[in-house]
Amino acid sequence: MPTSNATLITPKWILTLENEHILTNHSLVIEQDIIRDILPSDDARKQYASAQEITLENQLIMPGLINTHGHAAMNLFKGLADDLPLMTWLEEHIWPAEGQWVSEQFVADGTKLAIAEMLLSGTTCFSDMYFFPEAAAEKAADHGIRATFYSPILDFPTPYGTDADDYIEKSIQAHDRFKHHPLIDIGFGPHAPYTVSDEPLIKVRSLADQLGMPIQIHLHETAFEVQDALDKTQQRPSERLQKLGFFGPDVQAVHVTQANDTDMTIFKEHGVHVIHCPESNLKLASGFCPVQALKDKGINVALGTDGAASNNDLDMLGELHTAALLAKGVSNDASALPALEAIKMATINGAKALGKEDLIGSLKPGKQADIISIDFNHISLTPVYDPVSHLVYSANGSRVDHVWIAGKLQVKNKQLCHFNIQQLQETAEHWANKIQAS
Amino acid sequence: MPTSNATLITPKWILTLENEHILTNHSLVIEQDIIRDILPSDDARKQYASAQEITLENQLIMPGLINTHGHAAMNLFKGLADDLPLMTWLEEHIWPAEGQWVSEQFVADGTKLAIAEMLLSGTTCFSDMYFFPEAAAEKAADHGIRATFYSPILDFPTPYGTDADDYIEKSIQAHDRFKHHPLIDIGFGPHAPYTVSDEPLIKVRSLADQLGMPIQIHLHETAFEVQDALDKTQQRPSERLQKLGFFGPDVQAVHVTQANDTDMTIFKEHGVHVIHCPESNLKLASGFCPVQALKDKGINVALGTDGAASNNDLDMLGELHTAALLAKGVSNDASALPALEAIKMATINGAKALGKEDLIGSLKPGKQADIISIDFNHISLTPVYDPVSHLVYSANGSRVDHVWIAGKLQVKNKQLCHFNIQQLQETAEHWANKIQAS
């Protein structure tokens, strides 16, 4: 029976992504943390007469955006070093800065900053791969954003761990700690084929099966990575991982700017998801992910921003814009990755990649109430022939007006509901001053 | 002597683009329509003691953005048709819509809508190529935005003209009408090599020399255009135009996704400017402009959004973001087109392309006071290591806070000063309803 603690959201348009249609004159009912109903507004006002109604004039509601790859804490390095060749950027700027500064406090503060930026721009669920994932997970839990933390695994020591076994052990500890949290998941984050050797990869696969933890790995990010592997091992990284039995539908391969028929056949056969990070790939000149070819092969492609040090923002609508445009350029076909398909990459495809498609990624009664509204009251979104076109080709994160996660309001009228912005900015500037002075 | 009608602008940073430095603790003095001075704030307050001071905390001021290619009135077609192969898009959607709807009123209303969007996102000068340029120019003059209208020239009839001679005659009439206007210029806009035959191109060249009118032409937009010309005439369009004596430093070649050594040598020899429209080129899968190669050759490259029907926004900071990222991807070099060079494409290079470098494009005493401020009070621009990096890689048009053109305030605190927004939106929706119903 309808209860009195329901909230009725009545926008101009509802994009459920359960089909190709846009609903008008409909309302969505939130009850506790879930979507209770989506029905004509007249009926909704009768059936849920005691509900609070939020009318969003000239706005569209849709599933919250899902950012499937990033390094949230790196927000504190945003703009520290740009326009440099990849190895110069890593070896002379990013790795030294990480070596000197990364700590639990750095990760907590950087992740909080990233969460604020993500919420404001409509991301309701993100995936993260960075040091001290428990410190990051605590911040996500505190601020009520849904997230999966892929605990990093490397062969070599960093401020966070000593060797592969140590990293794996820490992954399991983090998993144990958060396994009953409604918003937080912990997965394995073996960094890349060239930084993790066979034994730990086999161990990760085995533990993932036992514990039901998902896996995310950087894969085929550059042509150099693939050629280097071929030179050293006479096989492509994808082939090596396949032979190790590493792949499965719980594995997300991030970047994949290099994918020949062999790679695509392997991904398809094992249900591997590809995470496309177009702006990072462009900025680091890593190559072009063949998005349309992967989709044509039936491989699930989701979208991520990567870390703010190689993007340099976490705006998923901006990323969507870039992804949609770039897919057309790269495939030499203006009809490639049409707007609705692009939006799916940032929502339901992301949910599938993270293994959360039963919970989120579309607006459907019974799913979690992870919902955003886009304000069309702006000259740049006027006039409207097709709101879906505007979402992809004309909007950006600054048009996000309301954000709910698990039914809780996080952003209202473009303002964060539960953050002290000034404190957040001061903390970030404090870190930047220290880092820049060093 | 300092007078009492000066305005002192005191931001956190001033990016003059006269050199590589960013000024802090400095103020810029506007007097009438010009930049009178840029000097330390303490000195400014003494020397211009009676001036009104506008303090812009945590903001950066820089030259207004220059959008060197567009079709402003097409804002009324924004999102009408997307994700279609180029010829389907043109032949089944854009051209029929233009044939049915384009009129003086359409152009006036569409251009006004575009001007509002451009002002809000920091464009202070734009270049336009569309039918009924006088109707468009009137709107620019009314609203105080700087613009050059490249009056369209084609071999065939449209709602605006009958044949090449008629279009040329109309160009000259428009020029005569606006030649003394401080903000408005009229140029020749021969559409493309494949839509304008030799005779009118020669005539345009001759008249341009006599009247001092600049020329803008779509050139080498696609590989098909070049191949088709080679098949039919055994020469590339660039070679044909060179033989006609068409090129000069008053010519802007728009798009140029195809440029081999021959083309680049021709452009360099004649001082031809290239207008890069990255988002349109991607969206229509036209090809990739070799920006870094053109720059390495010493060719001036400026930036344009193209029309809203193939972009679909007029946000020059967004375009800059795409341009900077794409240049790295296309040239396979993460150090290509560094942030400051990208900003120059959208400012001083644009001024050079339009023949206005003595007037605008940098902040320098004596130049026109075309100035914008960017508000860094946002989580997405926090922390700040290098404001130039944030302008290109993290900001977008929604961070533009103040806009002055020829010393007149056009946008204040992110709001248009001289527009009735509601009326503008109603007019646009009225057109869209008619067009969609047809």
Short mmCIF file of N, CA and C in Angstrom, two decimals, chain A residues 285-373:
data_model
loop_
_atom_site.label_atom_id
_atom_site.label_comp_id
_atom_site.label_asym_id
_atom_site.label_seq_id
_atom_site.Cartn_x
_atom_site.Cartn_y
_atom_site.Cartn_z
N ALA A 285 47.42 11.05 -25.39
CA ALA A 285 47.75 10.53 -26.72
C ALA A 285 47.95 9.02 -26.68
N SER A 286 47.05 8.34 -25.98
CA SER A 286 47.18 6.90 -25.79
C SER A 286 46.67 6.10 -26.98
N GLY A 287 45.81 6.71 -27.79
CA GLY A 287 45.20 6.00 -28.91
C GLY A 287 43.69 6.18 -28.87
N PHE A 288 43.01 5.55 -29.84
CA PHE A 288 41.56 5.71 -29.97
C PHE A 288 40.88 4.36 -29.74
N CYS A 289 40.02 4.30 -28.76
CA CYS A 289 39.26 3.07 -28.51
C CYS A 289 38.24 2.86 -29.63
N PRO A 290 38.23 1.69 -30.25
CA PRO A 290 37.30 1.44 -31.35
C PRO A 290 35.89 1.10 -30.85
N VAL A 291 35.23 2.10 -30.29
CA VAL A 291 33.98 1.88 -29.57
C VAL A 291 32.92 1.20 -30.43
N GLN A 292 32.71 1.72 -31.63
CA GLN A 292 31.64 1.17 -32.45
C GLN A 292 31.96 -0.27 -32.86
N ALA A 293 33.22 -0.55 -33.14
CA ALA A 293 33.61 -1.92 -33.51
C ALA A 293 33.38 -2.87 -32.34
N LEU A 294 33.71 -2.45 -31.13
CA LEU A 294 33.49 -3.28 -29.94
C LEU A 294 32.00 -3.54 -29.74
N LYS A 295 31.21 -2.47 -29.92
CA LYS A 295 29.76 -2.63 -29.75
C LYS A 295 29.20 -3.56 -30.83
N ASP A 296 29.69 -3.40 -32.05
CA ASP A 296 29.21 -4.26 -33.15
C ASP A 296 29.50 -5.74 -32.85
N LYS A 297 30.56 -5.96 -32.11
CA LYS A 297 30.95 -7.32 -31.75
C LYS A 297 30.10 -7.84 -30.59
N GLY A 298 29.30 -6.97 -29.98
CA GLY A 298 28.46 -7.39 -28.86
C GLY A 298 29.13 -7.27 -27.51
N ILE A 299 30.21 -6.49 -27.45
CA ILE A 299 30.92 -6.29 -26.18
C ILE A 299 30.32 -5.09 -25.45
N ASN A 300 30.10 -5.23 -24.16
CA ASN A 300 29.55 -4.12 -23.39
C ASN A 300 30.62 -3.05 -23.19
N VAL A 301 30.30 -1.81 -23.59
CA VAL A 301 31.24 -0.69 -23.41
C VAL A 301 30.61 0.33 -22.47
N ALA A 302 31.31 0.63 -21.39
CA ALA A 302 30.86 1.65 -20.43
C ALA A 302 31.85 2.81 -20.48
N LEU A 303 31.56 3.84 -19.67
CA LEU A 303 32.30 5.10 -19.80
C LEU A 303 32.94 5.50 -18.47
N GLY A 304 34.15 6.03 -18.55
CA GLY A 304 34.80 6.55 -17.35
C GLY A 304 35.59 7.80 -17.66
N THR A 305 35.82 8.61 -16.63
CA THR A 305 36.58 9.84 -16.84
C THR A 305 38.07 9.62 -16.69
N ASP A 306 38.47 8.55 -16.02
CA ASP A 306 39.83 8.39 -15.53
C ASP A 306 40.07 9.43 -14.44
N GLY A 307 41.27 9.52 -13.93
CA GLY A 307 41.55 10.48 -12.85
C GLY A 307 41.64 11.90 -13.37
N ALA A 308 41.46 12.86 -12.44
CA ALA A 308 41.43 14.27 -12.84
C ALA A 308 42.79 14.76 -13.33
N ALA A 309 43.87 14.00 -13.07
CA ALA A 309 45.18 14.44 -13.53
C ALA A 309 45.35 14.23 -15.03
N SER A 310 44.49 13.43 -15.63
CA SER A 310 44.62 13.19 -17.07
C SER A 310 43.28 13.40 -17.78
N ASN A 311 42.56 14.47 -17.38
CA ASN A 311 41.24 14.62 -18.03
C ASN A 311 40.92 16.08 -18.34
N ASN A 312 40.78 17.02 -17.51
CA ASN A 312 40.96 17.15 -16.08
C ASN A 312 39.66 17.49 -15.35
N ASP A 313 38.60 16.80 -15.66
CA ASP A 313 37.39 16.99 -14.88
C ASP A 313 36.67 15.66 -14.75
N LEU A 314 35.66 15.61 -13.91
CA LEU A 314 34.91 14.36 -13.70
C LEU A 314 33.48 14.52 -14.19
N ASP A 315 33.31 15.34 -15.22
CA ASP A 315 31.99 15.66 -15.74
C ASP A 315 31.56 14.59 -16.74
N MET A 316 30.66 13.70 -16.32
CA MET A 316 30.29 12.58 -17.18
C MET A 316 29.46 13.01 -18.40
N LEU A 317 28.71 14.13 -18.29
CA LEU A 317 28.01 14.60 -19.49
C LEU A 317 29.01 15.15 -20.50
N GLY A 318 30.06 15.78 -20.01
CA GLY A 318 31.12 16.23 -20.91
C GLY A 318 31.83 15.04 -21.55
N GLU A 319 32.07 14.01 -20.76
CA GLU A 319 32.73 12.80 -21.26
C GLU A 319 31.86 12.12 -22.33
N LEU A 320 30.57 12.13 -22.07
CA LEU A 320 29.58 11.56 -23.00
C LEU A 320 29.62 12.31 -24.33
N HIS A 321 29.71 13.62 -24.25
CA HIS A 321 29.80 14.47 -25.43
C HIS A 321 31.04 14.06 -26.24
N THR A 322 32.17 14.01 -25.55
CA THR A 322 33.41 13.63 -26.23
C THR A 322 33.30 12.23 -26.81
N ALA A 323 32.75 11.31 -26.04
CA ALA A 323 32.66 9.92 -26.49
C ALA A 323 31.81 9.81 -27.75
N ALA A 324 30.68 10.51 -27.76
CA ALA A 324 29.76 10.42 -28.91
C ALA A 324 30.41 11.02 -30.15
N LEU A 325 31.03 12.20 -29.99
CA LEU A 325 31.67 12.84 -31.15
C LEU A 325 32.84 12.00 -31.65
N LEU A 326 33.67 11.55 -30.71
CA LEU A 326 34.89 10.84 -31.11
C LEU A 326 34.58 9.52 -31.81
N ALA A 327 33.54 8.83 -31.34
CA ALA A 327 33.19 7.55 -31.96
C ALA A 327 32.86 7.73 -33.44
N LYS A 328 32.22 8.85 -33.76
CA LYS A 328 31.88 9.12 -35.16
C LYS A 328 33.15 9.40 -35.97
N GLY A 329 34.03 10.23 -35.40
CA GLY A 329 35.28 10.55 -36.09
C GLY A 329 36.13 9.30 -36.32
N VAL A 330 36.27 8.51 -35.26
CA VAL A 330 37.15 7.34 -35.34
C VAL A 330 36.61 6.28 -36.29
N SER A 331 35.28 6.12 -36.31
CA SER A 331 34.72 5.09 -37.19
C SER A 331 34.36 5.67 -38.55
N ASN A 332 34.65 6.96 -38.75
CA ASN A 332 34.38 7.62 -40.02
C ASN A 332 32.91 7.45 -40.43
N ASP A 333 32.03 7.55 -39.45
CA ASP A 333 30.60 7.32 -39.70
C ASP A 333 29.80 8.19 -38.74
N ALA A 334 29.12 9.19 -39.30
CA ALA A 334 28.37 10.15 -38.47
C ALA A 334 27.20 9.49 -37.75
N SER A 335 26.83 8.27 -38.17
CA SER A 335 25.72 7.61 -37.49
C SER A 335 26.21 6.68 -36.37
N ALA A 336 27.52 6.60 -36.17
CA ALA A 336 28.04 5.75 -35.10
C ALA A 336 27.66 6.31 -33.74
N LEU A 337 27.51 5.42 -32.77
CA LEU A 337 27.18 5.78 -31.38
C LEU A 337 26.16 6.92 -31.28
N PRO A 338 24.93 6.67 -31.72
CA PRO A 338 23.90 7.71 -31.62
C PRO A 338 23.65 8.10 -30.15
N ALA A 339 23.00 9.24 -29.99
CA ALA A 339 22.88 9.85 -28.66
C ALA A 339 22.39 8.87 -27.59
N LEU A 340 21.32 8.13 -27.89
CA LEU A 340 20.76 7.24 -26.86
C LEU A 340 21.75 6.14 -26.47
N GLU A 341 22.49 5.64 -27.46
CA GLU A 341 23.51 4.62 -27.16
C GLU A 341 24.61 5.20 -26.28
N ALA A 342 24.96 6.46 -26.56
CA ALA A 342 25.99 7.11 -25.74
C ALA A 342 25.51 7.22 -24.29
N ILE A 343 24.26 7.62 -24.12
CA ILE A 343 23.72 7.75 -22.76
C ILE A 343 23.72 6.40 -22.05
N LYS A 344 23.44 5.35 -22.78
CA LYS A 344 23.47 4.01 -22.16
C LYS A 344 24.87 3.66 -21.66
N MET A 345 25.89 4.09 -22.41
CA MET A 345 27.26 3.84 -21.97
C MET A 345 27.52 4.43 -20.59
N ALA A 346 26.87 5.58 -20.32
CA ALA A 346 27.11 6.28 -19.05
C ALA A 346 26.12 5.87 -17.97
N THR A 347 25.25 4.91 -18.26
CA THR A 347 24.23 4.53 -17.27
C THR A 347 24.13 2.99 -17.18
N ILE A 348 23.24 2.43 -18.00
CA ILE A 348 22.96 1.00 -17.86
C ILE A 348 24.18 0.13 -18.21
N ASN A 349 24.96 0.54 -19.22
CA ASN A 349 26.17 -0.24 -19.55
C ASN A 349 27.18 -0.20 -18.40
N GLY A 350 27.23 0.95 -17.73
CA GLY A 350 28.10 1.07 -16.56
C GLY A 350 27.63 0.15 -15.44
N ALA A 351 26.30 0.11 -15.25
CA ALA A 351 25.74 -0.78 -14.22
C ALA A 351 26.09 -2.24 -14.53
N LYS A 352 25.97 -2.60 -15.80
CA LYS A 352 26.32 -3.98 -16.20
C LYS A 352 27.80 -4.26 -15.93
N ALA A 353 28.64 -3.32 -16.31
CA ALA A 353 30.09 -3.53 -16.14
C ALA A 353 30.44 -3.75 -14.67
N LEU A 354 29.79 -2.99 -13.80
CA LEU A 354 30.09 -3.08 -12.37
C LEU A 354 29.30 -4.19 -11.68
N GLY A 355 28.51 -4.93 -12.47
CA GLY A 355 27.72 -6.02 -11.88
C GLY A 355 26.57 -5.53 -11.03
N LYS A 356 26.06 -4.34 -11.34
CA LYS A 356 24.98 -3.76 -10.54
C LYS A 356 23.72 -3.51 -11.38
N GLU A 357 23.55 -4.22 -12.48
CA GLU A 357 22.44 -3.89 -13.37
C GLU A 357 21.08 -4.23 -12.76
N ASP A 358 21.05 -5.05 -11.74
CA ASP A 358 19.77 -5.31 -11.08
C ASP A 358 19.38 -4.18 -10.13
N LEU A 359 20.37 -3.37 -9.76
CA LEU A 359 20.15 -2.31 -8.78
C LEU A 359 19.94 -0.93 -9.41
N ILE A 360 20.77 -0.62 -10.41
CA ILE A 360 20.84 0.75 -10.93
C ILE A 360 20.99 0.75 -12.45
N GLY A 361 21.07 1.94 -13.05
CA GLY A 361 21.36 2.07 -14.48
C GLY A 361 20.15 2.39 -15.32
N SER A 362 18.96 2.20 -14.77
CA SER A 362 17.74 2.61 -15.47
C SER A 362 16.69 2.93 -14.40
N LEU A 363 15.65 3.62 -14.83
CA LEU A 363 14.56 3.96 -13.90
C LEU A 363 13.47 2.91 -14.04
N LYS A 364 13.32 2.10 -13.03
CA LYS A 364 12.40 0.97 -13.09
C LYS A 364 11.93 0.67 -11.68
N PRO A 365 10.65 0.49 -11.50
CA PRO A 365 10.17 0.18 -10.15
C PRO A 365 10.93 -1.00 -9.56
N GLY A 366 11.39 -0.83 -8.34
CA GLY A 366 12.15 -1.86 -7.66
C GLY A 366 13.65 -1.58 -7.65
N LYS A 367 14.10 -0.82 -8.65
CA LYS A 367 15.53 -0.46 -8.64
C LYS A 367 15.79 0.64 -7.61
N GLN A 368 17.03 0.83 -7.29
CA GLN A 368 17.44 1.89 -6.38
C GLN A 368 17.10 3.26 -6.96
N ALA A 369 16.72 4.18 -6.08
CA ALA A 369 16.36 5.53 -6.53
C ALA A 369 17.62 6.38 -6.68
N ASP A 370 18.41 6.06 -7.71
CA ASP A 370 19.58 6.85 -8.10
C ASP A 370 19.15 7.65 -9.33
N ILE A 371 18.84 8.91 -9.13
CA ILE A 371 18.13 9.70 -10.14
C ILE A 371 18.76 11.08 -10.23
N ILE A 372 18.86 11.60 -11.44
CA ILE A 372 19.31 12.99 -11.59
C ILE A 372 18.30 13.75 -12.45
N SER A 373 18.27 15.07 -12.24
CA SER A 373 17.46 15.91 -13.12
C SER A 373 18.37 16.88 -13.86
#
